[in-house]
């Protein structure tokens, strides 16, 4: 915002690795530094693939006691260390991200009398999440809201969920969509009738992400349909084993952790199967690349994809197979959905728009 004083901002996130929350933090940090703000990040762990440490002019502070599992002794130490950091660098705003970082970061900010913003990056208590996680996280969200100021939801469905479970107060809940910067253009690969129909899924191999559903759906589809899986995680060996059992090794490619853009630009459609989502960055990346999206019908997917840029289906192999087949048989629709996806990303999900909305929120909190 021109003509206003630069801010000193601290982002608190449990760990810097590859994921949607980390991508959003990276996008925000880049935009905020470009706008002249002083920006720092506090995190419990930095992985080699993390996005933020590659950004110039950002201070990354490792708070080793800030860990994901519940640990009363380490959690108390993390709060003390965060308080010391906040007092030392005299921040104007503390922006906390995800459940654990959000809880401990808000407690520390409260002790320092610094305004705080909390972005949940997908409520952990939403339908589809494991029952024990939902109960534990809801208690944490209630406690965190007592110490913090503003709560940001990623979509209108999550805003209603927060209101239903009384997370934060009515005047302090907001919706700000995730946003990503445009990418250097890569020419899309042209497909002939004889070419395979190329699906791509970008996701971690973990409990929440259901690559197993997409692999099972592939077995039900024409042999010309192929799948590229970009990502890694503890469940990858299990998915690889299932691919082998189904005789799909020639149709499924495991890429590992990589820049997804080249794979998106060489695909015909993007797929994502999940038990729950907030506002999936991978869907936004696919839309930015002009790809039609096939995903299961969840709060985050519904609002990201919208009515005319992709197709939502049930979280079953049969549901995904039927929906993918409808695209496979209709090249004209593929093109129309892809163009609409790119236009929707441009109008709603850019990093510039996201950063501007967060800055406006920050400034409303300041004296």
PDB file of N, CA, C and O in Angstrom, residues 209-239:
ATOM      1  N   UNK A 209      -4.150 -37.446   1.358  1.00  0.00           N
ATOM      2  CA  UNK A 209      -4.196 -37.463  -0.097  1.00  0.00           C
ATOM      3  C   UNK A 209      -4.426 -38.896  -0.573  1.00  0.00           C
ATOM      4  O   UNK A 209      -3.729 -39.815  -0.156  1.00  0.00           O
ATOM      5  N   UNK A 210      -5.370 -39.074  -1.460  1.00  0.00           N
ATOM      6  CA  UNK A 210      -5.831 -40.408  -1.823  1.00  0.00           C
ATOM      7  C   UNK A 210      -5.404 -40.803  -3.232  1.00  0.00           C
ATOM      8  O   UNK A 210      -6.235 -41.027  -4.116  1.00  0.00           O
ATOM      9  N   UNK A 211      -4.104 -40.927  -3.411  1.00  0.00           N
ATOM     10  CA  UNK A 211      -3.606 -41.407  -4.703  1.00  0.00           C
ATOM     11  C   UNK A 211      -4.125 -42.803  -5.010  1.00  0.00           C
ATOM     12  O   UNK A 211      -4.271 -43.177  -6.181  1.00  0.00           O
ATOM     13  N   UNK A 212      -4.436 -43.573  -3.967  1.00  0.00           N
ATOM     14  CA  UNK A 212      -4.951 -44.924  -4.176  1.00  0.00           C
ATOM     15  C   UNK A 212      -6.257 -44.911  -4.961  1.00  0.00           C
ATOM     16  O   UNK A 212      -6.492 -45.776  -5.822  1.00  0.00           O
ATOM     17  N   UNK A 213      -7.101 -43.911  -4.709  1.00  0.00           N
ATOM     18  CA  UNK A 213      -8.380 -43.819  -5.426  1.00  0.00           C
ATOM     19  C   UNK A 213      -8.145 -43.553  -6.909  1.00  0.00           C
ATOM     20  O   UNK A 213      -8.789 -44.154  -7.781  1.00  0.00           O
ATOM     21  N   UNK A 214      -7.193 -42.669  -7.212  1.00  0.00           N
ATOM     22  CA  UNK A 214      -6.909 -42.340  -8.612  1.00  0.00           C
ATOM     23  C   UNK A 214      -6.293 -43.531  -9.328  1.00  0.00           C
ATOM     24  O   UNK A 214      -6.628 -43.818 -10.493  1.00  0.00           O
ATOM     25  N   UNK A 215      -5.405 -44.258  -8.662  1.00  0.00           N
ATOM     26  CA  UNK A 215      -4.792 -45.447  -9.268  1.00  0.00           C
ATOM     27  C   UNK A 215      -5.850 -46.511  -9.546  1.00  0.00           C
ATOM     28  O   UNK A 215      -5.864 -47.129 -10.622  1.00  0.00           O
ATOM     29  N   UNK A 216      -6.748 -46.727  -8.603  1.00  0.00           N
ATOM     30  CA  UNK A 216      -7.827 -47.706  -8.812  1.00  0.00           C
ATOM     31  C   UNK A 216      -8.741 -47.269  -9.955  1.00  0.00           C
ATOM     32  O   UNK A 216      -9.237 -48.100 -10.723  1.00  0.00           O
ATOM     33  N   UNK A 217      -8.959 -45.946 -10.071  1.00  0.00           N
ATOM     34  CA  UNK A 217      -9.790 -45.446 -11.176  1.00  0.00           C
ATOM     35  C   UNK A 217      -9.123 -45.689 -12.518  1.00  0.00           C
ATOM     36  O   UNK A 217      -9.792 -45.997 -13.515  1.00  0.00           O
ATOM     37  N   UNK A 218      -7.794 -45.568 -12.557  1.00  0.00           N
ATOM     38  CA  UNK A 218      -7.065 -45.756 -13.812  1.00  0.00           C
ATOM     39  C   UNK A 218      -7.287 -47.144 -14.380  1.00  0.00           C
ATOM     40  O   UNK A 218      -7.366 -47.327 -15.600  1.00  0.00           O
ATOM     41  N   UNK A 219      -7.403 -48.124 -13.501  1.00  0.00           N
ATOM     42  CA  UNK A 219      -7.629 -49.501 -13.957  1.00  0.00           C
ATOM     43  C   UNK A 219      -8.943 -49.637 -14.719  1.00  0.00           C
ATOM     44  O   UNK A 219      -9.087 -50.514 -15.578  1.00  0.00           O
ATOM     45  N   UNK A 220      -9.905 -48.757 -14.430  1.00  0.00           N
ATOM     46  CA  UNK A 220     -11.222 -48.829 -15.060  1.00  0.00           C
ATOM     47  C   UNK A 220     -11.289 -48.057 -16.374  1.00  0.00           C
ATOM     48  O   UNK A 220     -12.322 -48.074 -17.037  1.00  0.00           O
ATOM     49  N   UNK A 221     -10.201 -47.396 -16.751  1.00  0.00           N
ATOM     50  CA  UNK A 221     -10.219 -46.513 -17.908  1.00  0.00           C
ATOM     51  C   UNK A 221      -9.490 -47.115 -19.096  1.00  0.00           C
ATOM     52  O   UNK A 221      -8.722 -48.076 -18.972  1.00  0.00           O
ATOM     53  N   UNK A 222      -9.724 -46.518 -20.243  1.00  0.00           N
ATOM     54  CA  UNK A 222      -9.063 -46.912 -21.486  1.00  0.00           C
ATOM     55  C   UNK A 222      -7.541 -46.963 -21.284  1.00  0.00           C
ATOM     56  O   UNK A 222      -6.974 -46.151 -20.557  1.00  0.00           O
ATOM     57  N   UNK A 223      -6.892 -47.898 -21.935  1.00  0.00           N
ATOM     58  CA  UNK A 223      -5.445 -48.072 -21.773  1.00  0.00           C
ATOM     59  C   UNK A 223      -4.650 -46.870 -22.259  1.00  0.00           C
ATOM     60  O   UNK A 223      -3.465 -46.732 -21.923  1.00  0.00           O
ATOM     61  N   UNK A 224      -5.283 -45.990 -23.023  1.00  0.00           N
ATOM     62  CA  UNK A 224      -4.577 -44.791 -23.493  1.00  0.00           C
ATOM     63  C   UNK A 224      -4.510 -43.696 -22.424  1.00  0.00           C
ATOM     64  O   UNK A 224      -3.842 -42.676 -22.622  1.00  0.00           O
ATOM     65  N   UNK A 225      -5.187 -43.900 -21.304  1.00  0.00           N
ATOM     66  CA  UNK A 225      -5.129 -42.928 -20.207  1.00  0.00           C
ATOM     67  C   UNK A 225      -3.934 -43.266 -19.311  1.00  0.00           C
ATOM     68  O   UNK A 225      -3.808 -44.393 -18.819  1.00  0.00           O
ATOM     69  N   UNK A 226      -3.041 -42.291 -19.109  1.00  0.00           N
ATOM     70  CA  UNK A 226      -1.857 -42.486 -18.261  1.00  0.00           C
ATOM     71  C   UNK A 226      -1.902 -41.522 -17.079  1.00  0.00           C
ATOM     72  O   UNK A 226      -2.653 -40.543 -17.074  1.00  0.00           O
ATOM     73  N   UNK A 227      -1.055 -41.779 -16.090  1.00  0.00           N
ATOM     74  CA  UNK A 227      -1.050 -40.984 -14.859  1.00  0.00           C
ATOM     75  C   UNK A 227       0.382 -40.694 -14.435  1.00  0.00           C
ATOM     76  O   UNK A 227       1.215 -41.605 -14.365  1.00  0.00           O
ATOM     77  N   UNK A 228       0.670 -39.418 -14.137  1.00  0.00           N
ATOM     78  CA  UNK A 228       1.946 -39.009 -13.558  1.00  0.00           C
ATOM     79  C   UNK A 228       1.692 -38.512 -12.143  1.00  0.00           C
ATOM     80  O   UNK A 228       0.837 -37.646 -11.937  1.00  0.00           O
ATOM     81  N   UNK A 229       2.434 -39.061 -11.182  1.00  0.00           N
ATOM     82  CA  UNK A 229       2.285 -38.690  -9.779  1.00  0.00           C
ATOM     83  C   UNK A 229       3.526 -37.916  -9.354  1.00  0.00           C
ATOM     84  O   UNK A 229       4.638 -38.449  -9.347  1.00  0.00           O
ATOM     85  N   UNK A 230       3.321 -36.637  -8.998  1.00  0.00           N
ATOM     86  CA  UNK A 230       4.413 -35.759  -8.589  1.00  0.00           C
ATOM     87  C   UNK A 230       4.323 -35.576  -7.070  1.00  0.00           C
ATOM     88  O   UNK A 230       3.319 -35.063  -6.567  1.00  0.00           O
ATOM     89  N   UNK A 231       5.357 -35.984  -6.357  1.00  0.00           N
ATOM     90  CA  UNK A 231       5.360 -35.868  -4.910  1.00  0.00           C
ATOM     91  C   UNK A 231       6.024 -37.068  -4.266  1.00  0.00           C
ATOM     92  O   UNK A 231       6.436 -38.011  -4.945  1.00  0.00           O
ATOM     93  N   UNK A 232       6.115 -37.025  -2.944  1.00  0.00           N
ATOM     94  CA  UNK A 232       6.747 -38.110  -2.201  1.00  0.00           C
ATOM     95  C   UNK A 232       6.084 -38.200  -0.837  1.00  0.00           C
ATOM     96  O   UNK A 232       5.252 -37.358  -0.488  1.00  0.00           O
ATOM     97  N   UNK A 233       6.462 -39.201  -0.069  1.00  0.00           N
ATOM     98  CA  UNK A 233       5.887 -39.362   1.255  1.00  0.00           C
ATOM     99  C   UNK A 233       5.898 -40.807   1.693  1.00  0.00           C
ATOM    100  O   UNK A 233       6.237 -41.720   0.920  1.00  0.00           O
ATOM    101  N   UNK A 234       5.488 -41.021   2.943  1.00  0.00           N
ATOM    102  CA  UNK A 234       5.622 -42.341   3.540  1.00  0.00           C
ATOM    103  C   UNK A 234       4.750 -43.409   2.879  1.00  0.00           C
ATOM    104  O   UNK A 234       5.082 -44.607   2.947  1.00  0.00           O
ATOM    105  N   UNK A 235       3.669 -43.027   2.224  1.00  0.00           N
ATOM    106  CA  UNK A 235       2.789 -44.013   1.599  1.00  0.00           C
ATOM    107  C   UNK A 235       3.157 -44.314   0.144  1.00  0.00           C
ATOM    108  O   UNK A 235       2.486 -45.114  -0.498  1.00  0.00           O
ATOM    109  N   UNK A 236       4.206 -43.698  -0.349  1.00  0.00           N
ATOM    110  CA  UNK A 236       4.578 -43.946  -1.754  1.00  0.00           C
ATOM    111  C   UNK A 236       4.858 -45.434  -2.017  1.00  0.00           C
ATOM    112  O   UNK A 236       4.366 -45.973  -3.030  1.00  0.00           O
ATOM    113  N   UNK A 237       5.635 -46.157  -1.178  1.00  0.00           N
ATOM    114  CA  UNK A 237       5.863 -47.580  -1.464  1.00  0.00           C
ATOM    115  C   UNK A 237       4.566 -48.386  -1.560  1.00  0.00           C
ATOM    116  O   UNK A 237       4.458 -49.303  -2.389  1.00  0.00           O
ATOM    117  N   UNK A 238       3.590 -48.030  -0.735  1.00  0.00           N
ATOM    118  CA  UNK A 238       2.309 -48.744  -0.773  1.00  0.00           C
ATOM    119  C   UNK A 238       1.597 -48.501  -2.099  1.00  0.00           C
ATOM    120  O   UNK A 238       1.033 -49.434  -2.694  1.00  0.00           O
ATOM    121  N   UNK A 239       1.618 -47.262  -2.589  1.00  0.00           N
ATOM    122  CA  UNK A 239       0.974 -46.946  -3.868  1.00  0.00           C
ATOM    123  C   UNK A 239       1.731 -47.611  -5.014  1.00  0.00           C
ATOM    124  O   UNK A 239       1.120 -48.156  -5.944  1.00  0.00           O
TER     125      UNK A 239
END
